Structures are given as C-alpha cells and as structure tokens.
Short mmCIF file of C-alpha atoms and ligand atoms in Angstrom, two decimals:
data_model
loop_
_atom_site.label_atom_id
_atom_site.label_comp_id
_atom_site.label_asym_id
_atom_site.label_seq_id
_atom_site.Cartn_x
_atom_site.Cartn_y
_atom_site.Cartn_z
CA MET A 12 89.11 75.97 129.24
CA VAL A 13 91.58 78.76 128.54
CA HIS A 14 94.86 78.21 130.35
CA LEU A 15 96.64 81.41 131.42
CA LYS A 16 100.42 81.08 131.41
CA SER A 17 102.67 82.06 134.32
CA PRO A 18 105.83 84.12 133.71
CA ALA A 19 107.87 80.88 134.00
CA GLU A 20 105.72 79.23 131.32
CA LEU A 21 106.06 82.29 129.08
CA VAL A 22 109.85 81.89 129.25
CA ARG A 23 109.44 78.42 127.74
CA MET A 24 106.90 79.61 125.19
CA ARG A 25 109.43 82.22 124.03
CA ARG A 26 112.12 79.57 123.62
CA ALA A 27 109.87 77.30 121.55
CA GLY A 28 108.69 80.29 119.53
CA LYS A 29 112.24 81.38 118.76
CA VAL A 30 113.00 77.97 117.23
CA VAL A 31 109.85 78.27 115.08
CA ALA A 32 110.90 81.74 113.94
CA ASP A 33 114.43 80.58 113.12
CA VAL A 34 113.07 77.70 111.02
CA LEU A 35 110.93 80.09 109.00
CA ASP A 36 113.85 82.48 108.47
CA HIS A 37 116.07 79.58 107.32
CA ILE A 38 113.39 78.38 104.95
CA ARG A 39 113.03 81.82 103.40
CA GLU A 40 116.73 81.63 102.48
CA ALA A 41 116.27 78.16 100.95
CA VAL A 42 113.17 78.95 98.86
CA ARG A 43 114.03 79.31 95.17
CA PRO A 44 112.95 77.84 91.82
CA GLY A 45 113.95 74.17 91.47
CA VAL A 46 113.81 73.28 95.19
CA VAL A 47 111.44 70.46 96.18
CA THR A 48 109.29 70.90 99.27
CA ALA A 49 110.69 67.70 100.86
CA GLU A 50 114.07 69.43 100.95
CA LEU A 51 112.62 72.31 102.98
CA ASP A 52 110.96 69.79 105.28
CA GLY A 53 114.28 68.03 105.91
CA LEU A 54 116.00 71.31 106.66
CA ALA A 55 113.28 72.23 109.16
CA GLU A 56 113.32 68.90 110.98
CA GLU A 57 117.10 68.85 111.23
CA TYR A 58 117.21 72.36 112.68
CA ILE A 59 114.41 71.69 115.19
CA ARG A 60 116.05 68.51 116.45
CA SER A 61 119.46 70.23 116.70
CA CYS A 62 117.79 72.68 119.11
CA GLY A 63 116.46 69.80 121.22
CA GLY A 64 112.90 70.31 120.01
CA ALA A 65 110.34 68.10 118.29
CA PRO A 66 108.25 68.87 115.20
CA VAL A 67 104.64 68.92 116.49
CA PHE A 68 102.97 68.49 113.11
CA LYS A 69 104.72 65.17 112.42
CA GLY A 70 102.32 62.36 113.29
CA TYR A 71 99.59 64.84 114.26
CA ARG A 72 96.09 63.45 113.90
CA PRO A 73 93.25 65.85 114.75
CA MET A 74 90.65 63.08 114.38
CA PRO A 75 90.96 59.28 114.51
CA SER A 76 89.56 59.15 110.98
CA MET A 77 92.57 61.06 109.61
CA THR A 78 95.97 59.72 108.61
CA PRO A 79 98.83 61.18 110.71
CA PHE A 80 100.40 64.27 109.10
CA PRO A 81 103.70 63.03 107.63
CA GLY A 82 105.74 66.25 107.55
CA THR A 83 107.55 68.64 109.87
CA ILE A 84 106.21 71.58 107.87
CA CYS A 85 103.09 72.17 105.85
CA ALA A 86 104.11 73.35 102.37
CA SER A 87 101.21 74.76 100.36
CA ILE A 88 101.71 76.19 96.87
CA ASN A 89 99.51 78.77 95.07
CA GLU A 90 95.86 77.52 95.29
CA GLU A 91 96.79 75.23 98.18
CA VAL A 92 95.72 77.11 101.31
CA VAL A 93 97.17 75.10 104.19
CA HIS A 94 98.20 71.55 105.23
CA GLY A 95 100.13 70.81 102.02
CA ILE A 96 102.24 67.67 102.43
CA PRO A 97 105.96 68.14 101.66
CA SER A 98 107.02 66.03 98.70
CA ALA A 99 110.15 65.10 96.74
CA GLU A 100 107.99 65.37 93.62
CA ARG A 101 106.83 68.91 94.22
CA ARG A 102 109.30 71.35 92.68
CA LEU A 103 108.96 75.12 93.20
CA GLU A 104 108.73 77.21 90.05
CA GLU A 105 109.52 80.86 89.45
CA GLY A 106 106.40 82.91 90.21
CA ASP A 107 104.90 80.46 92.73
CA ILE A 108 103.90 81.47 96.22
CA LEU A 109 104.71 78.97 98.97
CA SER A 110 103.04 78.93 102.38
CA VAL A 111 105.11 77.24 105.06
CA ASP A 112 103.64 76.45 108.46
CA VAL A 113 105.71 74.97 111.28
CA GLY A 114 105.13 73.92 114.88
CA VAL A 115 107.74 73.08 117.49
CA CYS A 116 107.54 71.58 120.94
CA LEU A 117 110.50 72.42 123.17
CA ASP A 118 110.76 71.69 126.90
CA GLY A 119 107.04 70.93 127.10
CA TYR A 120 105.73 74.04 125.30
CA CYS A 121 104.72 74.70 121.70
CA GLY A 122 105.19 77.45 119.16
CA ASP A 123 103.36 77.68 115.82
CA ALA A 124 103.82 80.14 112.95
CA ALA A 125 103.56 80.44 109.19
CA CYS A 126 104.71 82.63 106.36
CA THR A 127 104.02 82.81 102.62
CA TYR A 128 107.13 83.28 100.45
CA PRO A 129 107.54 84.43 96.87
CA VAL A 130 109.49 81.99 94.67
CA GLY A 131 111.72 84.22 92.56
CA ALA A 132 109.82 87.06 90.91
CA ILE A 133 106.04 86.91 91.39
CA SER A 134 103.11 88.78 89.85
CA ALA A 135 101.88 92.06 91.32
CA GLU A 136 98.59 90.30 92.15
CA ARG A 137 100.35 87.63 94.18
CA GLN A 138 102.55 90.21 95.93
CA ALA A 139 99.43 92.18 96.88
CA LEU A 140 97.84 89.03 98.32
CA LEU A 141 100.94 88.42 100.45
CA ASP A 142 101.07 92.02 101.63
CA VAL A 143 97.36 92.16 102.50
CA THR A 144 97.49 88.86 104.38
CA GLU A 145 100.54 89.83 106.42
CA ALA A 146 99.08 93.27 107.11
CA SER A 147 95.84 91.62 108.30
CA LEU A 148 97.88 89.54 110.76
CA ASN A 149 99.57 92.70 112.03
CA ARG A 150 96.20 94.41 112.48
CA ALA A 151 94.92 91.39 114.40
CA ILE A 152 97.97 91.45 116.66
CA ASP A 153 97.54 95.18 117.27
CA ALA A 154 93.95 94.46 118.38
CA ALA A 155 95.07 91.75 120.83
CA LEU A 156 94.97 93.95 123.92
CA LYS A 157 94.04 92.87 127.43
CA GLY A 158 90.34 93.59 128.02
CA ARG A 159 89.40 93.41 124.37
CA THR A 160 87.90 90.26 122.84
CA LEU A 161 88.41 87.56 120.23
CA GLY A 162 85.71 89.31 118.22
CA ASP A 163 87.95 92.37 118.05
CA ILE A 164 90.78 90.25 116.65
CA GLY A 165 88.56 88.63 114.01
CA TYR A 166 87.03 91.96 113.11
CA ALA A 167 90.49 93.48 112.60
CA VAL A 168 91.16 90.90 109.87
CA GLU A 169 87.69 90.86 108.32
CA SER A 170 87.16 94.63 108.20
CA TYR A 171 90.53 95.07 106.49
CA VAL A 172 90.55 92.31 103.85
CA LYS A 173 86.89 92.20 102.79
CA PRO A 174 86.65 95.77 101.43
CA LEU A 175 89.82 95.02 99.42
CA GLY A 176 87.94 92.19 97.71
CA TYR A 177 89.70 89.21 99.30
CA GLY A 178 88.12 86.07 100.75
CA ILE A 179 88.64 84.73 104.28
CA VAL A 180 88.97 81.04 105.04
CA ARG A 181 86.28 80.45 107.65
CA ASP A 182 86.53 76.67 108.08
CA TYR A 183 89.95 76.91 109.76
CA THR A 184 90.92 79.26 112.58
CA GLY A 185 93.71 80.28 114.90
CA HIS A 186 93.80 78.76 118.36
CA GLY A 187 95.11 78.87 121.89
CA ILE A 188 98.60 77.39 122.24
CA GLY A 189 100.71 76.14 125.13
CA LYS A 190 101.56 72.65 126.32
CA LYS A 191 99.54 71.52 123.32
CA MET A 192 99.59 73.07 119.86
CA HIS A 193 95.81 73.40 119.83
CA GLU A 194 94.23 74.71 123.02
CA ALA A 195 91.05 76.67 123.68
CA PRO A 196 89.91 79.14 122.45
CA GLN A 197 89.45 79.08 118.68
CA VAL A 198 90.57 82.35 117.08
CA PRO A 199 88.50 83.05 113.93
CA ASN A 200 89.60 85.52 111.27
CA PHE A 201 86.21 87.22 111.33
CA GLY A 202 83.98 88.54 114.08
CA HIS A 203 82.15 91.38 115.74
CA PRO A 204 83.83 94.02 117.92
CA GLY A 205 83.37 93.35 121.62
CA ARG A 206 82.02 89.81 121.16
CA GLY A 207 83.50 86.53 122.31
CA VAL A 208 86.07 85.57 124.92
CA THR A 209 87.78 88.48 126.72
CA LEU A 210 91.56 88.63 126.36
CA GLN A 211 93.39 88.27 129.65
CA ARG A 212 97.00 88.59 130.75
CA GLY A 213 98.81 85.29 130.23
CA MET A 214 96.64 84.10 127.34
CA THR A 215 98.75 82.69 124.51
CA ILE A 216 97.16 82.35 121.08
CA ALA A 217 98.15 81.64 117.50
CA ILE A 218 96.59 84.14 115.08
CA GLU A 219 96.64 82.87 111.49
CA PRO A 220 94.71 84.63 108.73
CA MET A 221 94.28 82.45 105.61
CA ILE A 222 93.23 84.78 102.79
CA MET A 223 92.35 84.07 99.18
CA SER A 224 92.15 86.19 96.07
CA GLY A 225 88.91 84.56 94.93
CA ARG A 226 85.65 83.17 96.21
CA GLU A 227 85.29 82.15 99.87
CA ASP A 228 85.18 78.40 99.58
CA VAL A 229 87.73 75.66 100.22
CA ARG A 230 87.91 71.90 99.66
CA VAL A 231 90.13 69.17 101.06
CA GLY A 232 92.14 67.20 98.48
CA GLU A 233 92.35 63.47 97.94
CA ASN A 234 95.29 62.98 100.31
CA GLY A 235 92.91 63.92 103.14
CA TRP A 236 95.03 66.88 104.23
CA THR A 237 95.76 69.54 101.63
CA VAL A 238 93.20 72.35 101.67
CA PHE A 239 92.61 74.04 98.28
CA THR A 240 90.67 77.12 97.27
CA ALA A 241 87.51 75.79 95.58
CA ASP A 242 87.85 78.11 92.59
CA GLY A 243 91.61 77.60 92.09
CA SER A 244 92.44 81.17 93.14
CA ASP A 245 95.61 81.90 95.15
CA ALA A 246 95.83 81.77 98.93
CA ALA A 247 98.27 83.11 101.52
CA HIS A 248 98.80 82.31 105.19
CA PHE A 249 100.68 84.25 107.84
CA GLU A 250 100.71 83.17 111.49
CA ARG A 251 102.31 84.18 114.75
CA SER A 252 101.96 82.87 118.28
CA ILE A 253 101.52 85.77 120.71
CA ALA A 254 101.08 86.36 124.44
CA ILE A 255 98.61 88.88 125.90
CA LEU A 256 100.50 90.97 128.45
CA ASP A 257 99.62 94.03 130.54
CA ASP A 258 101.38 96.40 128.16
CA GLY A 259 100.21 94.80 124.92
CA PRO A 260 100.80 91.71 122.81
CA GLU A 261 104.21 90.04 122.76
CA ILE A 262 105.21 88.17 119.62
CA LEU A 263 106.48 84.72 120.61
CA THR A 264 107.48 83.69 117.07
CA PRO A 265 109.56 86.64 115.81
CA TRP A 266 110.16 85.55 112.20
CA THR A 267 111.60 88.32 110.06
CA SER A 268 109.11 90.30 108.01
CA ARG A 269 110.01 91.34 104.47
CA MET A 270 106.85 93.30 103.84
CA ALA A 271 107.36 96.49 101.86
CA HIS A 272 106.05 99.49 103.76
N1 MF3 B 307 99.01 76.05 112.04
C1 MF3 B 307 98.24 74.88 111.73
C2 MF3 B 307 97.08 74.77 112.69
O1 MF3 B 307 97.07 75.48 113.62
C3 MF3 B 307 99.08 73.68 111.77
C4 MF3 B 307 98.43 72.36 111.77
S1 MF3 B 307 99.17 71.36 110.63
C5 MF3 B 307 99.05 69.80 111.17
O2 MF3 B 307 96.15 74.01 112.51
F1 MF3 B 307 99.65 69.08 110.37
F2 MF3 B 307 99.58 69.69 112.34
F3 MF3 B 307 97.77 69.48 111.28
CO1 CO B 308 98.28 77.28 114.04
#
C-alpha cells in the first residue's frame, strides 16, 4: 500500500534527506585518486551519526538468504552498477567513475540518494554517461507531477536514454520511501505514458536511474551483493528522494549537481 505523508511527516523526510545530501556533497570533496572506498564509508558513517541519524544500509538484508550489507554507503566503481561493498583494499584510480549510494534514517524517517563521481580526469565517454544518467533523473523528476503516473516517470528515463544508445538496468528499480527505506510502489526506469500507479500529493519516492554504456544485462558478483554489467561496460547511478506536492515535485535530497549545462 502506498502511504501518503502528512505535512508533519514531510518535515521529517526533509531533515533526513538533508543529511543524505550533505553526506554526498562531503564525499564528492573526498573523492580523488589513491583514496580507498572504506575511507569514504567511514566519513559517511561518522557524519550521519554526528547528526543523530543512522545509516540504513548497514545491516540491511532484503531477503533472509542474503548476508547483511556491511557498509554505510554502496561504493561501485566503473562496471560495478550498484551495491558495491566499501573496502580498505579498493583504491580509486585516476579516470575511474565511482557511484556512491547512501541512506539515512533520522527521527523515524528515511532519505536515500546516489551520485556518480569522476575520479580525477575521466574520458569523454565516461563523462557523457554521467551527464546522460543525471539528465535522465532530472527528466524523471520533471515528470513526477500530481495526476500523472509511474509509467510517465519510467518513460521519461527510457525515451531519453535509449535513443542515445545506452542500456537501462531493469532488474533494480526506484521505490517508495518513508518510515522504511523501501516502501510501495516500485519505480521502474522504463514504462508507458499514462500507465501504472497515479501520483498523488504526499507520495514520497526515490527515483534512481541506473544506466550503462553497453548491453542491457547485469550479474551479481560472488560477494552476493555487488551488481556488475554483464559485458563489463561502465555504469552510472543517480538518485534523489522526492515528494509529490500540489505545485510539483520537491527534492528531499538536495545534493549539489555539477553537471555541465
Ligand atoms: N538505493 C538502493 C536501493 O534503493 C540502496 C540499497 S543498498 C542496500 O535499493 F545495501 F541497502 F541494500
Ligand atoms: Co534507493
């Protein structure tokens, strides 16, 4: 069931979302060649706890068959799409792209967002992948108007990235968000205009296009978490939690965009 948030709940969603956004902005400053992803994880956890929040990914277990996620952030490099496990052995190199996903619970409400960062100077191909993925998120947010549908959101992503030759991750989707990180409904990055659940005032959702430069196929690695592109091509991931309001979408996780216009 889709839970519509009251104005009082939205106040809390904004507070949780602000912590998420601050974490991502801090991480952007810390990303450079030579840094290990465990370092970024430590920085994120420390900041979240200093705000009185809790990292929602840590210990998260979507199914009993899975091991609990060990990190505060997901750190996924190059052909890793999402759910990369932070590690003291994983050192960033010049030219890499790093996707960082973070979720925070504060005062009973969650925020969830992600951003892909360049590590030093990156190739034009990788920069284009980042720009297209972030632009697809922006298009999806622009489509998130009261009275329109989840199909409109998915279509906004699909109709933009597919003609440019990129692949969409279809096995993982965005989601409703609130007291729990994952609430109904699922928010796919593909769809048909006018189809699916109608967007209502007070709905809060996380929109998170995961886009790859190659073939549309992913596999889960041996650690049971990390999702890779099947063909080894690059992937990017941008996510924001938003609220559907009468006068349009409100961004609940206002991380700073660096996209060139
Ligand atoms: N943004 C991701 C999602 O919505 C975060 C989940 S990572 C996990 O699924 F570790 F918590 F699983
Ligand atoms: Co999410």
